[in-house]
Coordinates of C-alpha atoms in Angstrom, one line a residue:
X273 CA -11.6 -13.1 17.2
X274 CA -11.7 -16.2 19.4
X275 CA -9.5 -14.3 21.9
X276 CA -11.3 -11.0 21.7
X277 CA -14.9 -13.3 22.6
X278 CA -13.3 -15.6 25.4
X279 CA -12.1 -12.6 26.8
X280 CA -15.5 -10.7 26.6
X281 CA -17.7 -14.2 28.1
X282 CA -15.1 -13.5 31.2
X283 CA -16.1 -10.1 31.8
X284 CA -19.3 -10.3 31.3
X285 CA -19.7 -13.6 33.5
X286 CA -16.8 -12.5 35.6
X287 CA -14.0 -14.2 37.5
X288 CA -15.3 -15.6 39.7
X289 CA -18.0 -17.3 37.6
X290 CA -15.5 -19.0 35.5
X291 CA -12.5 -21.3 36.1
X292 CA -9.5 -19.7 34.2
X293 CA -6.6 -21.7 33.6
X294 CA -3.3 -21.4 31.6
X295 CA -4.9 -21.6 27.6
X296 CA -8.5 -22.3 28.5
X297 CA -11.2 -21.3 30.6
X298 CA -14.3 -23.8 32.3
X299 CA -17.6 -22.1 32.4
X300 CA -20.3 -24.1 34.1
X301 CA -23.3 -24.4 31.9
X302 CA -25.5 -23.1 34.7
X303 CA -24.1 -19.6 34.1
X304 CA -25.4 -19.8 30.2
X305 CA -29.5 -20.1 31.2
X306 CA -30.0 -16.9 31.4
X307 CA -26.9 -15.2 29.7
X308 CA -28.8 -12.9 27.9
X309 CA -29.6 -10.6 31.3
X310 CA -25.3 -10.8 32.1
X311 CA -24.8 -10.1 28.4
X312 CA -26.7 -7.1 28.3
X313 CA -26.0 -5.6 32.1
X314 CA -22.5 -5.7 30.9
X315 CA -23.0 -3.7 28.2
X316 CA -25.1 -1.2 29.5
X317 CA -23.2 -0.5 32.9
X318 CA -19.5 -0.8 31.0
X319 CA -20.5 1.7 28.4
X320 CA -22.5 4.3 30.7
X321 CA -20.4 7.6 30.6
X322 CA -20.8 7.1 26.9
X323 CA -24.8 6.5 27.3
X324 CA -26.9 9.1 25.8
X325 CA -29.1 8.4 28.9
X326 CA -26.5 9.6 30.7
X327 CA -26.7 13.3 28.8
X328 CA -30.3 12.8 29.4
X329 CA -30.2 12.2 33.0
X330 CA -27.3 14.7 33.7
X331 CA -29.4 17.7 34.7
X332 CA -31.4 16.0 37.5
X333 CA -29.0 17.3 39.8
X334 CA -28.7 21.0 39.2
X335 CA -32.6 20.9 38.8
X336 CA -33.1 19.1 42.3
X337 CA -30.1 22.0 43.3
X338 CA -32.1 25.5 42.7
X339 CA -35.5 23.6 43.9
X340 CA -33.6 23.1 47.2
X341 CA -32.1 26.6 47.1
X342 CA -35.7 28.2 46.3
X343 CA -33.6 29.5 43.0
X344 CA -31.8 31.7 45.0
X345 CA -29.2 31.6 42.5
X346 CA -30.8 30.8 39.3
X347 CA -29.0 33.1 36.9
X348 CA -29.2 34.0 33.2
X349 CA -26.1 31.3 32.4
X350 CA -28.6 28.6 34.7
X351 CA -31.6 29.7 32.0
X352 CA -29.1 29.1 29.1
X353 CA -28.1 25.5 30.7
X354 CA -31.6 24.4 30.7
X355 CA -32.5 25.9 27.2
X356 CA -29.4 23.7 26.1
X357 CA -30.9 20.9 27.7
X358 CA -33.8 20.9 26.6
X359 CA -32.6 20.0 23.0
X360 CA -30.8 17.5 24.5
X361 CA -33.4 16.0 25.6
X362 CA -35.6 16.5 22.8
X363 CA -32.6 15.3 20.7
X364 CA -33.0 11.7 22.5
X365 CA -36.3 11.4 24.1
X366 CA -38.2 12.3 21.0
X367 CA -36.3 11.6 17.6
X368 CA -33.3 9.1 19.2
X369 CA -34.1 5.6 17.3
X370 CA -33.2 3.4 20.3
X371 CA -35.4 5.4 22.4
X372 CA -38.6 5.3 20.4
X373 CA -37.8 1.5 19.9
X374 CA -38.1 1.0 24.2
X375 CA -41.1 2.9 24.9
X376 CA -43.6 0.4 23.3
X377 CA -42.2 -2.2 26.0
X378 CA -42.9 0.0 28.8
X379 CA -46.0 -0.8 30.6
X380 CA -46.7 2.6 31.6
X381 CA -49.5 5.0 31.1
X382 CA -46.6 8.0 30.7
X383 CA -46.6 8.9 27.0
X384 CA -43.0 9.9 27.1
X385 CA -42.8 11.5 24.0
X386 CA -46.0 13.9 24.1
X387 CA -44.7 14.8 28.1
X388 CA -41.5 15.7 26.2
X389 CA -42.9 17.9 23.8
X390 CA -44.4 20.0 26.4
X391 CA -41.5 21.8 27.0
X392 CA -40.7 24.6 25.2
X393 CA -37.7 26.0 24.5
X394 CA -37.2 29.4 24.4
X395 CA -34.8 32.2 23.9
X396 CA -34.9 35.3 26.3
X397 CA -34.3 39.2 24.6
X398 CA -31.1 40.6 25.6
X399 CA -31.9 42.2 29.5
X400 CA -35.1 40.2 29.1
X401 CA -34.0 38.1 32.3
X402 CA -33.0 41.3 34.7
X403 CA -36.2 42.5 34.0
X404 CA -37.9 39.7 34.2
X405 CA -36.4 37.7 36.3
X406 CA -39.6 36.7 38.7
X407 CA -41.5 35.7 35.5
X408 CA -38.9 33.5 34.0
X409 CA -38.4 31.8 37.1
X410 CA -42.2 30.8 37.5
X411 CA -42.0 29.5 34.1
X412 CA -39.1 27.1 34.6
X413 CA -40.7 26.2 37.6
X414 CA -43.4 24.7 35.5
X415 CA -40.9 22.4 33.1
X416 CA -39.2 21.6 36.3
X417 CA -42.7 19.8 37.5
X418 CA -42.8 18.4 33.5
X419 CA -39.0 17.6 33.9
X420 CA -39.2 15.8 37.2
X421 CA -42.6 13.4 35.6
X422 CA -39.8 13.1 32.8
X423 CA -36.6 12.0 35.1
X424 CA -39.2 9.6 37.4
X425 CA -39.8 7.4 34.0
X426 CA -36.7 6.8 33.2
X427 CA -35.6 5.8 36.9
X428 CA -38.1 3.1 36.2
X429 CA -36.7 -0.4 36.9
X430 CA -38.4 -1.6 33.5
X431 CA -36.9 1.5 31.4
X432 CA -33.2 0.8 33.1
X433 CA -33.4 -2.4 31.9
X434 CA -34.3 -2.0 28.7
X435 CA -32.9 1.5 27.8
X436 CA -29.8 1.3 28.7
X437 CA -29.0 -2.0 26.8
X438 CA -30.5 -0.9 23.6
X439 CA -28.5 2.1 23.3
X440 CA -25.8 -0.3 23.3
X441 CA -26.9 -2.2 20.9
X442 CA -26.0 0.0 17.8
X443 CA -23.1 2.1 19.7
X444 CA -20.7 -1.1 20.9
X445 CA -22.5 -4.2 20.1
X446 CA -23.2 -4.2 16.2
X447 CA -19.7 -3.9 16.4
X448 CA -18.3 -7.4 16.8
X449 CA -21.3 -8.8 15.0
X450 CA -24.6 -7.5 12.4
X451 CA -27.7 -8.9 10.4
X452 CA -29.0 -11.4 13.2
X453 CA -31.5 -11.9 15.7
X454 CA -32.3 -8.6 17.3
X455 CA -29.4 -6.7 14.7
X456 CA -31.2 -7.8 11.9
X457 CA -33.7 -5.4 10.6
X458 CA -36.8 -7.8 10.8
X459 CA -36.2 -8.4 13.8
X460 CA -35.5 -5.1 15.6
X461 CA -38.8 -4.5 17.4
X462 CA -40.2 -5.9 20.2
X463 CA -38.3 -7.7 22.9
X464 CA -34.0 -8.1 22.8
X465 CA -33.7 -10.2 25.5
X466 CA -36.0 -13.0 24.6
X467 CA -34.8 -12.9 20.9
X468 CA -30.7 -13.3 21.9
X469 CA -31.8 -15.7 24.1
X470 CA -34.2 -17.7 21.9
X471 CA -31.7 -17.4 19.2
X472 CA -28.6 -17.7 20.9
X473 CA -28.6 -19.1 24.6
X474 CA -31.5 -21.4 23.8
X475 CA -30.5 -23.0 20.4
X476 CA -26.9 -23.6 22.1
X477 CA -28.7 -25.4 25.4
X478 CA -30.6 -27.3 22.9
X479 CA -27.3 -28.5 20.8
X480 CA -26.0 -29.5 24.2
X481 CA -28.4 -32.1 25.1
X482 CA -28.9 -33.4 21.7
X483 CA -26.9 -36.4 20.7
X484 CA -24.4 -36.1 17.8
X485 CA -23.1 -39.6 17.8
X486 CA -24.6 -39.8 13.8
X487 CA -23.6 -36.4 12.9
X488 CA -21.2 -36.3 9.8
X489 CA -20.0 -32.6 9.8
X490 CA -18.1 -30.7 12.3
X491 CA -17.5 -27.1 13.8
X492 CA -14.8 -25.7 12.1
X493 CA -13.7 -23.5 14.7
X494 CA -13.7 -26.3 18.2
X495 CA -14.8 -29.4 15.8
X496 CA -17.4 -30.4 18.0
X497 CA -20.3 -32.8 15.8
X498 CA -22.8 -31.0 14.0
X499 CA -25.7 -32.1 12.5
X500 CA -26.1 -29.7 9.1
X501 CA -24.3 -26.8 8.0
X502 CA -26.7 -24.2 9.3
X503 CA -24.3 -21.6 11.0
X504 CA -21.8 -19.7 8.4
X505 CA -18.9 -16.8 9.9
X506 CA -21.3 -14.6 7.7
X507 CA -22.7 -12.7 10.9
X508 CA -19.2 -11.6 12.5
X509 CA -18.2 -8.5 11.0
X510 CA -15.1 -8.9 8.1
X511 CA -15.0 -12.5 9.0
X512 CA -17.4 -14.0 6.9
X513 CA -19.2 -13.9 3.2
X514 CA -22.8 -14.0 2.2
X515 CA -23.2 -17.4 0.9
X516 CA -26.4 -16.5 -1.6
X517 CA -24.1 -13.9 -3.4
X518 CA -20.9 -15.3 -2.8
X519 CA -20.5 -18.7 -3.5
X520 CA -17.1 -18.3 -5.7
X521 CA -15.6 -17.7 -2.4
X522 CA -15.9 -21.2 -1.3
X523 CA -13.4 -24.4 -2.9
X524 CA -15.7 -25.6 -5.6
X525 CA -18.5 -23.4 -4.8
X526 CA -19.5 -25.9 -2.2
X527 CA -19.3 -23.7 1.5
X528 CA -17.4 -26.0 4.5
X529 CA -17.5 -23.6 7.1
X530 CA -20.0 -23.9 9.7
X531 CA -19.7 -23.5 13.4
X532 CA -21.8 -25.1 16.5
X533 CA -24.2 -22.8 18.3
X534 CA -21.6 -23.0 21.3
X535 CA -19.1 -21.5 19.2
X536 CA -21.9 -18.8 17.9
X537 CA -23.0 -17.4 21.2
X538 CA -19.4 -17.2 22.6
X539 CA -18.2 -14.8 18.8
X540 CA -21.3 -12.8 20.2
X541 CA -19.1 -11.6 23.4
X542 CA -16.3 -10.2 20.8
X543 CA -18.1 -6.8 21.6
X544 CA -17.2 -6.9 25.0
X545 CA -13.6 -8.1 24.6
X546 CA -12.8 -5.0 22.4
X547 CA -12.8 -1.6 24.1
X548 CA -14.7 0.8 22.6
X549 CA -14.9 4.5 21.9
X550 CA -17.1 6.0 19.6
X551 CA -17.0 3.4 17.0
X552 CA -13.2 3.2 17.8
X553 CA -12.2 -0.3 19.2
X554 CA -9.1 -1.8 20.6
X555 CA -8.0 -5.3 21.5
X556 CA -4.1 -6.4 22.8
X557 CA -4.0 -10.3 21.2
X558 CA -1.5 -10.7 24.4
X559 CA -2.3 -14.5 23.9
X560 CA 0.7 -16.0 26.3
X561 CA -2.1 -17.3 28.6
X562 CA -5.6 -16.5 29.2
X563 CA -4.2 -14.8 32.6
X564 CA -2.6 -12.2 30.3
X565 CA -5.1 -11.7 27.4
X566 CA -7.7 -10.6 30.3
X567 CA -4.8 -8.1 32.5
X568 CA -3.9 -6.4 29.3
X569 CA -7.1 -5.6 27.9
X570 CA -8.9 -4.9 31.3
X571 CA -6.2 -2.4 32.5
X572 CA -7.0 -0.7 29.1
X573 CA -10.9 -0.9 29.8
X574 CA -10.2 0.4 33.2
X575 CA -8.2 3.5 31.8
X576 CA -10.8 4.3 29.1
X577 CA -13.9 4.1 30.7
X578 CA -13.7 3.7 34.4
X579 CA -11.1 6.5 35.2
X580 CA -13.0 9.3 37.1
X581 CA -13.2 11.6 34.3
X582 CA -16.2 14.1 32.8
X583 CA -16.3 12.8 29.3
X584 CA -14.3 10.1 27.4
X585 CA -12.1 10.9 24.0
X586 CA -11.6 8.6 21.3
X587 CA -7.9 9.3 21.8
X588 CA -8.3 8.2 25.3
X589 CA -7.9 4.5 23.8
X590 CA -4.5 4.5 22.8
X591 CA -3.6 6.6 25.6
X592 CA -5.0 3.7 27.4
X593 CA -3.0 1.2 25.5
X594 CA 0.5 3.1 25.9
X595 CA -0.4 3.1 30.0
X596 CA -1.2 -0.1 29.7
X597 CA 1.8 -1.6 27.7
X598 CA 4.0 0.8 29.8
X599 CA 2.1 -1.2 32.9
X600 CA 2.7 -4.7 31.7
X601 CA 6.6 -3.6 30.8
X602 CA 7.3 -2.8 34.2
X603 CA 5.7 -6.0 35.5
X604 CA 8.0 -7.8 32.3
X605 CA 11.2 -6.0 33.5
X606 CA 12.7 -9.6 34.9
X607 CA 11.8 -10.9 31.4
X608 CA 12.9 -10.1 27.7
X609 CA 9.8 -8.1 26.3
X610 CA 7.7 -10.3 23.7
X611 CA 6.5 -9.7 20.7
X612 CA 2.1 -8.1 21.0
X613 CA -0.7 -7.8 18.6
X614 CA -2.8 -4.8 18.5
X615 CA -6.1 -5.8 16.9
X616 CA -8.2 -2.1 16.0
X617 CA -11.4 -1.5 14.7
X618 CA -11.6 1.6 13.1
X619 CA -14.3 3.0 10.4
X620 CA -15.9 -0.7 10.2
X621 CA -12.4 -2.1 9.5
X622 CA -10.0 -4.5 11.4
X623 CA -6.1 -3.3 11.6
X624 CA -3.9 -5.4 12.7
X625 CA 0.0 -4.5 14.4
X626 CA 2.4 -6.9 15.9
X627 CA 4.3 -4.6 18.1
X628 CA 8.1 -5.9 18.4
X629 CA 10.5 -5.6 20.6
X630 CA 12.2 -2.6 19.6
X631 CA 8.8 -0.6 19.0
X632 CA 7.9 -1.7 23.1
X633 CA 10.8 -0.3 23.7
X634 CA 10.4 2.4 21.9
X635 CA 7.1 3.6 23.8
X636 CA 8.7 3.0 26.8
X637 CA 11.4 5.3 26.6
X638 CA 9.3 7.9 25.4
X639 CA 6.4 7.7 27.8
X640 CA 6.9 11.1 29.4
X641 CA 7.4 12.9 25.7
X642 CA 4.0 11.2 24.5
X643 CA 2.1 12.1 27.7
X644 CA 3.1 16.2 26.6
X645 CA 1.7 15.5 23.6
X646 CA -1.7 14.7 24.2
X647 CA -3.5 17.7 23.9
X648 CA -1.4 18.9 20.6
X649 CA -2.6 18.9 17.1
X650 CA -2.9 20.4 13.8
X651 CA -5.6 20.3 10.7
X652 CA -4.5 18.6 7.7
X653 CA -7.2 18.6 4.6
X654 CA -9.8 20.0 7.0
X655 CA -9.5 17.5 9.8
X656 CA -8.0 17.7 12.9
X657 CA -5.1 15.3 13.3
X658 CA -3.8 14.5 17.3
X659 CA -0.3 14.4 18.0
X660 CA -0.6 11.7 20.4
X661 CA -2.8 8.9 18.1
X662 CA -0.9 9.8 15.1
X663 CA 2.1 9.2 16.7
X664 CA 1.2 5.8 18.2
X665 CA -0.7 4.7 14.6
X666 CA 2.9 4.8 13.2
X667 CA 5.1 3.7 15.9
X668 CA 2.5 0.8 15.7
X669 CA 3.3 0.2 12.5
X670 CA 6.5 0.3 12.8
X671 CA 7.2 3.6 10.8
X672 CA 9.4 6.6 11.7
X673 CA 7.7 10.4 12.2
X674 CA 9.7 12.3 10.1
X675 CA 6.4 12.7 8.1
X676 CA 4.6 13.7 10.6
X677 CA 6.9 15.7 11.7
X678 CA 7.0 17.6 8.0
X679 CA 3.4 17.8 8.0
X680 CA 2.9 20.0 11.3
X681 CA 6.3 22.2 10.2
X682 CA 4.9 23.0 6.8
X683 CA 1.3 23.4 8.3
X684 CA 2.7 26.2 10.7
X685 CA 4.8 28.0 8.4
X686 CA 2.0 28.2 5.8
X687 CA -0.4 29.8 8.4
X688 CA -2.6 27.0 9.1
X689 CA -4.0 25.5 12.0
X690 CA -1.4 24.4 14.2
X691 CA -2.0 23.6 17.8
X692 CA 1.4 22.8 18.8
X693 CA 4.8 24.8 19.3
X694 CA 8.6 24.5 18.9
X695 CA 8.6 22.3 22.3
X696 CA 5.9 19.9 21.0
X697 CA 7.7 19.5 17.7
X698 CA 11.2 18.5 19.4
X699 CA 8.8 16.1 21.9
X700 CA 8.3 14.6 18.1
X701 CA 11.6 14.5 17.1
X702 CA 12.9 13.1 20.8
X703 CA 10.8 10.2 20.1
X704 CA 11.6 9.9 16.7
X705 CA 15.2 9.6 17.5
X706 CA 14.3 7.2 20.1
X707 CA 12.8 5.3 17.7
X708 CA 15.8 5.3 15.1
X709 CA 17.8 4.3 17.6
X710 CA 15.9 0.9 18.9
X711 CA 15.1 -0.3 14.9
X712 CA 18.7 0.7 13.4
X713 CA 21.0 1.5 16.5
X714 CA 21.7 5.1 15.2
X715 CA 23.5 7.1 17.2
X716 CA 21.3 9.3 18.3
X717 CA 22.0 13.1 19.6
X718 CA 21.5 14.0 23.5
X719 CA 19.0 16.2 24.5
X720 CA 20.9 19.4 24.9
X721 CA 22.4 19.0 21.4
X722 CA 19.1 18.9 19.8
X723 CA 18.2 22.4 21.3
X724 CA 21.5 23.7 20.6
X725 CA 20.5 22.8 16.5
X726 CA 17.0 24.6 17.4
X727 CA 18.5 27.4 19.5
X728 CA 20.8 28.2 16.0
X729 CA 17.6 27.3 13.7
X730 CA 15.9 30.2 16.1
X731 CA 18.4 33.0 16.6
X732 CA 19.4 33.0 12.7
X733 CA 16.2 33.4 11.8
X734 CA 16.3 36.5 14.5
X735 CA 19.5 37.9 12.2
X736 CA 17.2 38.1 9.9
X737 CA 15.7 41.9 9.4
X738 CA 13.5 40.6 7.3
X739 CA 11.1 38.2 8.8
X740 CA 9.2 37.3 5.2
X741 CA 13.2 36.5 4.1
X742 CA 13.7 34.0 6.9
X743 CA 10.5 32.5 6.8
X744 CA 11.4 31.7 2.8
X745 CA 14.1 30.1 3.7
X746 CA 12.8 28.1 6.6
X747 CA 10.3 27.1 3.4
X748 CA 13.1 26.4 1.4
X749 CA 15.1 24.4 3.6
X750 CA 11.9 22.1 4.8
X751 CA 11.3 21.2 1.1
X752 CA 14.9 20.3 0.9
X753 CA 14.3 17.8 3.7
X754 CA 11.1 16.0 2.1
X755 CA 13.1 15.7 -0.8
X756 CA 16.0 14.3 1.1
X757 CA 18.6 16.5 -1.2
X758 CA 21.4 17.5 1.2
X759 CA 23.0 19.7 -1.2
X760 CA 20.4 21.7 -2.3
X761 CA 19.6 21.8 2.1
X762 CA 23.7 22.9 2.6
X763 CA 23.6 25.3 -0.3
X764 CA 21.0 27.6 0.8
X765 CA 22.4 27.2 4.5
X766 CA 25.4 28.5 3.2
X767 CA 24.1 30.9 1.6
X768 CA 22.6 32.4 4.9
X769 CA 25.0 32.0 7.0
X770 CA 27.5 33.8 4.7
X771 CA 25.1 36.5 3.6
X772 CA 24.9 37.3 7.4
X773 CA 28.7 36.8 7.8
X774 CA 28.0 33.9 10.5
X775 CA 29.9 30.8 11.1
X776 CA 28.5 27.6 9.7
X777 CA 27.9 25.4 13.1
X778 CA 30.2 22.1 13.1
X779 CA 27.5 20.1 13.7
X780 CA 26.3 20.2 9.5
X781 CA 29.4 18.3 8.9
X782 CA 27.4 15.3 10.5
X783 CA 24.0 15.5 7.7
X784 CA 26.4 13.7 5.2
X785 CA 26.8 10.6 7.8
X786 CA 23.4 8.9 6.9
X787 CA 19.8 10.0 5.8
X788 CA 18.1 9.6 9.1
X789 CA 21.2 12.1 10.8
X790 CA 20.7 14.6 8.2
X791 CA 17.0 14.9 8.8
X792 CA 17.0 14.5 13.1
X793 CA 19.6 17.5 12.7
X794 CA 17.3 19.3 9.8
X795 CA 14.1 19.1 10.8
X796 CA 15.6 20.5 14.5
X797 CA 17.2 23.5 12.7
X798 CA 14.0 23.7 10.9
X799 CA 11.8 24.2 13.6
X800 CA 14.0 26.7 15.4
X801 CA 13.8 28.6 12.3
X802 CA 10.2 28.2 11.9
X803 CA 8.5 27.9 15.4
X804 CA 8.4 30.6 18.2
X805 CA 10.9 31.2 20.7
X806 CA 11.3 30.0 24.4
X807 CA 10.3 31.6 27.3
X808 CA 14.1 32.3 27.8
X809 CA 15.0 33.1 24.3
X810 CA 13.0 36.5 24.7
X811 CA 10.7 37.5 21.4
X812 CA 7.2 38.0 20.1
X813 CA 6.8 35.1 18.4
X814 CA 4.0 33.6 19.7
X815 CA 1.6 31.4 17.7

């Protein structure tokens, strides 16, 4: 957590504001004074694609577009984009919390919300627009003179200071920290600024100039002197207990951790050294130097939310990690990889992964199969699952995908939702195999011999006049593989190969070497037998 807010006080000072050396970084106390406006800018211009201001703001353009263009080609779809918005904006300007919470610090005679409210939505008869085209268009010219009063308050200076930040607040801030100052629910009107810096940045400046030569206790976390024990971990989130319920947790029931307000306004930047998506956060504890604790995790805030993209994914994290790791290889090539710690925060819960050597390698040898993946998923229980984070999750903690593997195999051939085919499934396997290889040196297969044991999977399946007949024993065979029995998996295979009068392939021989063989070569087989067929293996069986 130290790492994650030393990290986050350097981008929100920036570099050039601070004096970063090999462990430790210098920060003149000037920069503190008025922390609170850095702390907050940061926040609010870091975070903006995922701003609901942003949503709010987004139609400005195409509005200001057919005003130019005299509506010359304001269409039916145009009058369904602007109904759309207009519960957007109703959505967020009139029932969002964080707005409603702003407005009474506005000194403006606007009232927002009633200006809001004045636009109707409504929803044409079908031909309605044809017809009445002339009509409709005077009427949307009168909520574009409501929309444009609308879109001039919040360009106010006072608004996008205050807006923007506060949306924050409870989408990337509460994260890191909760239940103080302006996060505690007593406290959650009026003015943020002045409370984080009354509480925070003023309290610390205070400690500074006070002189601790009597004091008997000391900061747990940099030992400086403190004067009482005022300050528990209580307010970082999973760090700390509630000392009024809780007092079993301490040695003797008697609490010794405390930390100085220094240490308490630097554990409030934890927020901004974790990159966050919806809720979903990620830090790399890369903690060689400082130098390389701020590359790793800014080349993963740069590939999350400063790409040039429409609209950022929660899956765009750890597709932000695997670039970056895959980065920080390349620049490691001259060096034998080290050991890393993933630190995530997912559902209000820290997990932690020490990535070794072999799992590094692992991604990096199977960067171009992942980056296929991306897109591909299934539903499992009623919730969509992703290829691509599933896949990471376990190579981060250091477990093979034969299960995932099994999962999307038995989805498909039970008619679920499956929104992946025969090539993403051996894209699975690829890695998987590269995976085996780097934790237990198998011997893995080449590429071509893997879609030699689909091709066969495939074209017996095809012998088959039947399709309800192969499809059993595709069934059949993928039960024998979660079970890991090899003779009940060789019996039935056997069985259909003799009932078609076919020759066993040699390759089957090689499922008796080890467990992880007999399942790389299985689950291939499998999915020939299960998924479609390649663009030049001819068929209909599409998904």
């Amino acid at each position: 957590m130290e790492n994650a807010a030393i990290c986050g006080l350097v981008n929100i000072l920036g570099e050039d504001k601070v004096k970063i050396k090999d462990q430790s970084v210098e920060v003149p106390l000037e920069e503190l004074r008025n922390f609170e406006e850095k702390y907050f800018f940061y926040f609010a211009t870091q975070y903006k694609k995922l701003s609901s201001l942003t949503k709010v703001m987004a139609y400005e353009d195409e509005m200001n577009r057919h005003q130019q263009e005299n509506f010359a080609h304001f269409d039916e779809k145009a009058y369904d984009r602007l109904q759309k918005y207009i519960d957007v904006l109703n959505q967020y300007g009139v029932r969002g919390g964080s707005y409603l919470s702003v407005y009474p610090l506005i000194d403006s005679p606007v009232d927002i919300v009633a200006l809001i409210k004045q636009i109707k939505k409504e929803n044409l008869k079908k031909g309605e627009f044809e017809k009445n085209r002339e009509q409709v268009v005077e009427r949307v010219k009168n909520i574009y003179q409501i929309l444009t009063k609308i879109f001039a308050y919040y360009h106010r200076e006072d608004v996008q200071h205050y807006l923007p930040a506060k949306i924050q607040i409870y989408n990337v801030i509460n994260n890191g920290y909760n239940d103080v100052s302006f996060l505690n629910r007593q406290e959650s009107k009026g003015d943020f600024f002045e409370k984080y810096h009354d509480y925070f940045v003023e309290s610390m400046l205070s400690y500074l100039e006070e002189n601790h030569d009597k004091d008997k206790l000391s900061c747990t976390n940099c030992e400086r002197s403190i004067r009482k024990g005022e300050i528990p971990y209580t307010f970082i989130n999973n760090a700390g207990y509630d000392m009024g319920k809780k007092q079993s947790n301490a040695w003797s029931f008697t609490n010794d951790l405390f930390m100085c307000p220094v240490c308490r306004l630097l554990y409030t930047c934890i927020s901004a050294g974790f990159t966050y998506v919806y809720s979903q956060g990620l830090f790399v504890n890369d903690n060689h130097s400082v130098r390389t604790l701020l590359n790793v995790n800014t080349g993963i805030r740069l590939n999350v939310l400063s790409l040039n993209k429409t609209e950022v994914k929660a899956i765009d994290t750890y597709a932000a990690l695997i670039r970056t790791l895959q980065d920080s290889m390349n620049r490691q090539s001259h060096r034998e990889l080290q050991d890393i710690q993933i630190v995530r925060y997912e559902n209000k819960r820290y997990y932690f992964n020490l990535l070794p050597n072999h799992i590094l390698k692992t991604i990096d040898k199977s960067k171009d199969r992942l980056t296929e993946l991306f897109n591909a998923g299934f539903v499992l229980n009623g919730e969509y699952q992703n290829l691509y984070r599933e896949i990471v999750i376990r190579l981060m903690n250091n477990t093979n995908l034969f299960s995932l593997i099994h999962q999307v195999l038995r989805t498909k051939c039970t008619g679920g939702q499956v929104y992946a085919n025969s090539y993403h499934i051996m894209k699975m396997i690829e890695i998987n195999q590269n995976f085996l290889e780097e934790l237990i040196q198998m011997k893995g297969l080449e590429k071509d011999e893997l879609e030699k044991v689909r091709r066969d999977g495939y074209f017996l399946k095809k012998e088959y006049a039947n399709k309800n007949k192969a499809d059993s024993i595709g069934f059949r065979l993928l039960n024998a593989l979660k079970a890991n029995n090899k003779d009940a998996f060789m019996d039935m295979l056997l069985n259909s190969y003799m009932y078609l009068n076919k020759q066993v392939p040699k390759y089957f021989t090689d499922i008796f070497l080890d467990d992880e063989r007999f399942k790389t070569i299985g689950y291939c087989f499998v999915t020939g037998m299960i998924g479609e067929a390649y663009k030049n293996e001819g068929g209909n069986d599409n998904e």
